C-alpha positions as YAML, in Angstrom:
chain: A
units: angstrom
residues:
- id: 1
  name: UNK
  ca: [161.75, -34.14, 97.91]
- id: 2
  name: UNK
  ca: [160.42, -30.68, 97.68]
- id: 3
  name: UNK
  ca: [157.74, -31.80, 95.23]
- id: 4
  name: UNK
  ca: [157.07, -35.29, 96.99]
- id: 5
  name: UNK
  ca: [155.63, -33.41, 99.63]
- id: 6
  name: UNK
  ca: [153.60, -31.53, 98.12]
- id: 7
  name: UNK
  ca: [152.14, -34.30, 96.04]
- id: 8
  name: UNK
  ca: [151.41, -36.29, 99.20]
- id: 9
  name: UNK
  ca: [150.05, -33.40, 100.72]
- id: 10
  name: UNK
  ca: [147.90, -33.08, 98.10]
- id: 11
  name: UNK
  ca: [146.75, -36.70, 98.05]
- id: 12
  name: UNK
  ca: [145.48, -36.35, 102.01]
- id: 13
  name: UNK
  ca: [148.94, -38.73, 103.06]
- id: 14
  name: UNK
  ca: [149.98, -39.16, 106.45]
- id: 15
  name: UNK
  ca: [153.79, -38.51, 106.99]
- id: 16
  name: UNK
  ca: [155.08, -40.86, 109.75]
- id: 17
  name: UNK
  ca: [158.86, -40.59, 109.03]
- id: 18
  name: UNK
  ca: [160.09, -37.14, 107.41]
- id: 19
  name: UNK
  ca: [164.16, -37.25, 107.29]
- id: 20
  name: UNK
  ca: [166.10, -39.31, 109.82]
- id: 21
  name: UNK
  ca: [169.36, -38.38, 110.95]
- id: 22
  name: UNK
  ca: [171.55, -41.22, 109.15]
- id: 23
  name: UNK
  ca: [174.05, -40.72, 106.47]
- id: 24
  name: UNK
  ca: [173.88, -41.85, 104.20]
- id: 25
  name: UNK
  ca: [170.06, -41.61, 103.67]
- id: 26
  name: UNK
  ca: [169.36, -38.76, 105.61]
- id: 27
  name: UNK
  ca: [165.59, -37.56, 103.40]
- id: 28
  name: UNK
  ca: [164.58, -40.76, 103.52]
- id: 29
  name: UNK
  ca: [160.55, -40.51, 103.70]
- id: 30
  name: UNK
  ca: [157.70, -42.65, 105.06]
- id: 31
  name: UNK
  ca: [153.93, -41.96, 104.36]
- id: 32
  name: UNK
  ca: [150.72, -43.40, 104.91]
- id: 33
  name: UNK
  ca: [148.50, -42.95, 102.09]
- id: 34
  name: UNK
  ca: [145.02, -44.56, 103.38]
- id: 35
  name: UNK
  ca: [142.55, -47.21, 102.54]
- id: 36
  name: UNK
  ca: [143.09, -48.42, 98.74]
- id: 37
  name: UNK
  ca: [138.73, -47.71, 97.15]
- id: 38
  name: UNK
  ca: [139.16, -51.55, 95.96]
- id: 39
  name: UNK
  ca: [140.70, -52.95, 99.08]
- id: 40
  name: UNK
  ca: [139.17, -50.86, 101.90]
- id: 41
  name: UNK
  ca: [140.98, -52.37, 104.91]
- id: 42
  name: UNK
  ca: [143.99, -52.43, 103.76]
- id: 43
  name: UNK
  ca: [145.91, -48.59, 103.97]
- id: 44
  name: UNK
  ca: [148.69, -47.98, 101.46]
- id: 45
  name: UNK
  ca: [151.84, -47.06, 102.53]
- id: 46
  name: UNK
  ca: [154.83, -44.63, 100.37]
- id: 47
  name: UNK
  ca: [158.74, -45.11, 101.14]
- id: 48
  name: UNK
  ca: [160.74, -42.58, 99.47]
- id: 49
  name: UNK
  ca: [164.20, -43.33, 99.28]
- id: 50
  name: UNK
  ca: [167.50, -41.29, 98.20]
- id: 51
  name: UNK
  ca: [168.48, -41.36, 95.45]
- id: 52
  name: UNK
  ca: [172.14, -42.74, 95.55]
- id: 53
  name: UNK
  ca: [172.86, -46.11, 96.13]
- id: 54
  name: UNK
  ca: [174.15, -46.97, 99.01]
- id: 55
  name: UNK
  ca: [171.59, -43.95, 100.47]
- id: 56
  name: UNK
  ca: [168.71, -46.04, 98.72]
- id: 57
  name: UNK
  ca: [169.94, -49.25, 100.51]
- id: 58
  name: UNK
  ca: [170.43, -48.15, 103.87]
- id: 59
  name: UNK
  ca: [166.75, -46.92, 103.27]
- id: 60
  name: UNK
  ca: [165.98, -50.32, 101.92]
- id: 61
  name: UNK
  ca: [167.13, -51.96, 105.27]
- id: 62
  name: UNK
  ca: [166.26, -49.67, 107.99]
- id: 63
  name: UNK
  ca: [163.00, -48.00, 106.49]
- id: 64
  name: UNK
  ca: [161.65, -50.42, 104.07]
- id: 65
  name: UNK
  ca: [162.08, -53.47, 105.53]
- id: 66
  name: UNK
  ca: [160.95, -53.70, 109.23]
- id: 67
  name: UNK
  ca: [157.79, -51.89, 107.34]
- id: 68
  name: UNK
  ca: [157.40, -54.82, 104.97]
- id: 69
  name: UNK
  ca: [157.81, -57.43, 107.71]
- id: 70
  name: UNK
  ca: [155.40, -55.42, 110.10]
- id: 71
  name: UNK
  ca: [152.69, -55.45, 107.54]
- id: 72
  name: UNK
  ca: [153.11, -59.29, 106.85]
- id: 73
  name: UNK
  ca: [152.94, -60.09, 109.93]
- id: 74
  name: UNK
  ca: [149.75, -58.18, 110.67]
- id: 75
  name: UNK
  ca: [146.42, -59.06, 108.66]
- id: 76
  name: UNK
  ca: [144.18, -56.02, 107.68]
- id: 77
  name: UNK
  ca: [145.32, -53.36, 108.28]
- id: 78
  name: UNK
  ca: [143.37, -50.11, 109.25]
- id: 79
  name: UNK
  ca: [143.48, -46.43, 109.06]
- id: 80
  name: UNK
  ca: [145.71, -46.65, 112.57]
- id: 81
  name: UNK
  ca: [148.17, -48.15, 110.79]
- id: 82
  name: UNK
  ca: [149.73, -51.65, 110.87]
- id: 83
  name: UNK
  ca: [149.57, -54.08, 113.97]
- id: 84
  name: UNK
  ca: [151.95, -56.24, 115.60]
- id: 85
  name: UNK
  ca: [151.42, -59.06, 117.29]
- id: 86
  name: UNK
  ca: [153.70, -61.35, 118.79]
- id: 87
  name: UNK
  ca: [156.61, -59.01, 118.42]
- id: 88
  name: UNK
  ca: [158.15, -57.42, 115.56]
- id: 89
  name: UNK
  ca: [160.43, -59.39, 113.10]
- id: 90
  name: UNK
  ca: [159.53, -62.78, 114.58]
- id: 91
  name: UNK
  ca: [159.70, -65.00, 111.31]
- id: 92
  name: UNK
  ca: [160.27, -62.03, 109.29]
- id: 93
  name: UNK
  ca: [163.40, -62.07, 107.37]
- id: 94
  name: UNK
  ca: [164.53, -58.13, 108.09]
- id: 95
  name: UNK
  ca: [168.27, -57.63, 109.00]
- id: 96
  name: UNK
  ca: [169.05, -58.47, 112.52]
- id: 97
  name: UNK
  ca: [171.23, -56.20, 114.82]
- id: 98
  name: UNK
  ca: [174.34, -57.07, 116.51]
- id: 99
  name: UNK
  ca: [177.33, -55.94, 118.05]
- id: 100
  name: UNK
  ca: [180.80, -56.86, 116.90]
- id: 101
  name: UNK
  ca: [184.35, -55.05, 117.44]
- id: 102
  name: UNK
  ca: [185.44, -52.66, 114.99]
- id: 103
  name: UNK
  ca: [188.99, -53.41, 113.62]
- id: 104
  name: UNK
  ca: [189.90, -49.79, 111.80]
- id: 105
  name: UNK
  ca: [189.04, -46.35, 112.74]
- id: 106
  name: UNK
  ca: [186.42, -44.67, 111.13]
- id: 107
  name: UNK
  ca: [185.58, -40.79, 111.27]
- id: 108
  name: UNK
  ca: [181.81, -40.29, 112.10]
- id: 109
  name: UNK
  ca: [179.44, -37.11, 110.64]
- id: 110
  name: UNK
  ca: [179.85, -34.35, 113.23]
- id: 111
  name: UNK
  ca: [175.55, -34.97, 114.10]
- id: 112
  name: UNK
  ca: [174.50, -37.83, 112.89]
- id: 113
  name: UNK
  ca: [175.17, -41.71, 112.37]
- id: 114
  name: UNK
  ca: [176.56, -43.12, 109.63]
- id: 115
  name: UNK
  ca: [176.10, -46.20, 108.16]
- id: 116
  name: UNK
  ca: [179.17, -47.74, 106.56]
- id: 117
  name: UNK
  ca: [179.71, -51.01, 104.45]
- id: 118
  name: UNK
  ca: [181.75, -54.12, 106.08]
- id: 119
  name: UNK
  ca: [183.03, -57.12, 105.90]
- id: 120
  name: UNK
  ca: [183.72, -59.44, 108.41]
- id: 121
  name: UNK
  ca: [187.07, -60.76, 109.06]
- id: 122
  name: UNK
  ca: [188.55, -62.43, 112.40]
- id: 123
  name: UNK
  ca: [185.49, -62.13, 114.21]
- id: 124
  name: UNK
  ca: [185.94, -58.13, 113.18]
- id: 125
  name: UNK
  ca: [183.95, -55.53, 111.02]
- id: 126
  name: UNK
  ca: [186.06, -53.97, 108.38]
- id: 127
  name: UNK
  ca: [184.74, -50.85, 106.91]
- id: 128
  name: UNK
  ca: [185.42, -50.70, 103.08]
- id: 129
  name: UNK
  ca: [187.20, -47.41, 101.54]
- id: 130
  name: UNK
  ca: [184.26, -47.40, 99.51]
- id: 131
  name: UNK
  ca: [181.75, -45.86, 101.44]
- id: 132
  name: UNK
  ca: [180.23, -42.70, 99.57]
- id: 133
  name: UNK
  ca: [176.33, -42.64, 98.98]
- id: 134
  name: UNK
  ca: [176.68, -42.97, 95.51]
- id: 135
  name: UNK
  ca: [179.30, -45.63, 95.19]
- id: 136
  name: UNK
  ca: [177.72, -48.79, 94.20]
- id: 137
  name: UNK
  ca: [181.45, -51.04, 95.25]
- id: 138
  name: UNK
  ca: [180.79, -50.93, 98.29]
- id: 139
  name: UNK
  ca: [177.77, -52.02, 98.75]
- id: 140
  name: UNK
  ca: [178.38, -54.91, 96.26]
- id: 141
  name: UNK
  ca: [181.11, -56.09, 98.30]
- id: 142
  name: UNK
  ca: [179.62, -55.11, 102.05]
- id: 143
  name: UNK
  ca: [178.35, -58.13, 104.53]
- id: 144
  name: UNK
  ca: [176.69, -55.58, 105.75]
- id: 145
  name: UNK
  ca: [176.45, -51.67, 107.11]
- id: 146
  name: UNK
  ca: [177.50, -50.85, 110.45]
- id: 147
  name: UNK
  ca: [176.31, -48.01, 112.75]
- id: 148
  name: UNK
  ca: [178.77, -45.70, 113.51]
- id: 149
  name: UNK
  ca: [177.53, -42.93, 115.91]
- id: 150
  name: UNK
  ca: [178.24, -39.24, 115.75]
- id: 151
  name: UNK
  ca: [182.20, -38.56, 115.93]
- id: 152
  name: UNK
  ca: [183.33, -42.04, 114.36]
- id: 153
  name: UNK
  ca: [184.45, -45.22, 116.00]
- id: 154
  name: UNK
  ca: [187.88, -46.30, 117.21]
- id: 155
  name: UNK
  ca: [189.29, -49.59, 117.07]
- id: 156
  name: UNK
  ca: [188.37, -52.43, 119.08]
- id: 157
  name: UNK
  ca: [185.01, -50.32, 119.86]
- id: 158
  name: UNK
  ca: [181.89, -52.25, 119.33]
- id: 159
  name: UNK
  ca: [179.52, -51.12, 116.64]
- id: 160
  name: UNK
  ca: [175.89, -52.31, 116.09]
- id: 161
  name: UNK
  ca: [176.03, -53.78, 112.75]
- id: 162
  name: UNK
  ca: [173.39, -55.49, 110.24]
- id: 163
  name: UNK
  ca: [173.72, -58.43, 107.98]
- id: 164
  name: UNK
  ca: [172.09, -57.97, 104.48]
- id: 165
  name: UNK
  ca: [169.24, -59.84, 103.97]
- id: 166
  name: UNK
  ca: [170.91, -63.57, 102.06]
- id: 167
  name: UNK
  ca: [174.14, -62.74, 103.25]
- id: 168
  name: UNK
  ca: [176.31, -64.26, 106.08]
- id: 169
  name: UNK
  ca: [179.49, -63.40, 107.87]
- id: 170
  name: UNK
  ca: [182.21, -64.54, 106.93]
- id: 171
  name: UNK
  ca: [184.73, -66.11, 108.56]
- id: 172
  name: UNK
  ca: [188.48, -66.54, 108.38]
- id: 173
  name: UNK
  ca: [189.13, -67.84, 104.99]
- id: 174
  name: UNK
  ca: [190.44, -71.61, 104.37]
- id: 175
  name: UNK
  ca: [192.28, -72.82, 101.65]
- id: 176
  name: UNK
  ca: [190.37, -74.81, 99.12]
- id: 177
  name: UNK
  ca: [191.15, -78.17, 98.92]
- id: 178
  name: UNK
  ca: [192.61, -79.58, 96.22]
- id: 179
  name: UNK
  ca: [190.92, -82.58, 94.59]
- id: 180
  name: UNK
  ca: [193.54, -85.29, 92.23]
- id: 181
  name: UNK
  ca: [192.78, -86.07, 88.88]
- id: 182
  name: UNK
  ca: [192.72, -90.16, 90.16]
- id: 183
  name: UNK
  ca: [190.29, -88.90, 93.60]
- id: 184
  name: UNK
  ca: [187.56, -87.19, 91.32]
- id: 185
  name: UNK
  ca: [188.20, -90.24, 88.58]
- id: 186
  name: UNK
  ca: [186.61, -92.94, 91.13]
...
């Protein structure tokens, strides 16, 4: 990010978000760039994201997203930045917060929160072994991240956690049932 600064220095940008303290995703980057000459009221905005995966994602969903839905939301936008009205993420389809137990123990960062991959199982999260910022397994199999705060969870603790956007919990699982030859025949 060393030269991403710089550029957006040069280019008269705002910064509004400049590192969080989240891992994965920790020089994650928000910037206002200003009115687009063609479009005058509306100001351009820059996320810059990590660049592992699941430290691009957890950009994607905590930086991104609830920036996209405020600026659909809003109408023309000015040099102040976007506008909400009616409160934030009503309508907008951004990852909604929750709390649900934690089932295993995970080990937190020492500073900051983490944000780990789960599934839900028995009304539990489970955090998936595959949790690095660059593994891409995790993610694919993840219902969604949970926030673990600084020192880890233990189990039974409740976590805030987030859905991905198209996905949804899920529950227990059931057996299929089995459909006869002579049942799907008539």
């Amino acid at each position: 990010m060393d030269h991403v600064h710089r550029v957006l220095d040069e280019a008269g940008a705002t910064l509004l978000v400049d590192g969080v303290k989240v891992r994965p995703g920790h020089p994650m980057l928000l910037a206002r760039l200003g009115a687009d000459p063609a479009r005058p009221h509306h100001v351009r905005h820059l996320v810059g994201l990590p660049g592992n995966p699941l430290a691009a994602v957890s950009g994607l969903l905590t930086l991104a997203a609830p920036l996209l839905a405020a600026l659909k939301e809003d109408g023309p936008r000015t040099e102040e930045g976007p506008r909400v009205e009616g409160g934030a993420g009503s309508g907008a389809r951004t990852p909604v917060p929750y709390r649900v137990p934690v089932r295993d123990e995970v080990h937190g960062h020492p500073h900051d929160t983490r944000l780990v991959p789960v599934v839900r199982r028995s009304g539990s999260a489970v955090p998936l072994r595959y949790h690095g910022p660059a593994m891409l397994r995790g993610i694919a199999a993840a219902d969604g991240l949970a926030v673990v705060p600084p020192g880890g969870a233990r189990p039974g603790q409740n976590w805030t956690s987030s859905i991905f956007p198209g996905r949804r919990w899920r529950g227990p699982r059931r057996p299929k049932e089995r459909v006869s030859r002579e049942t799907s025949q008539s």
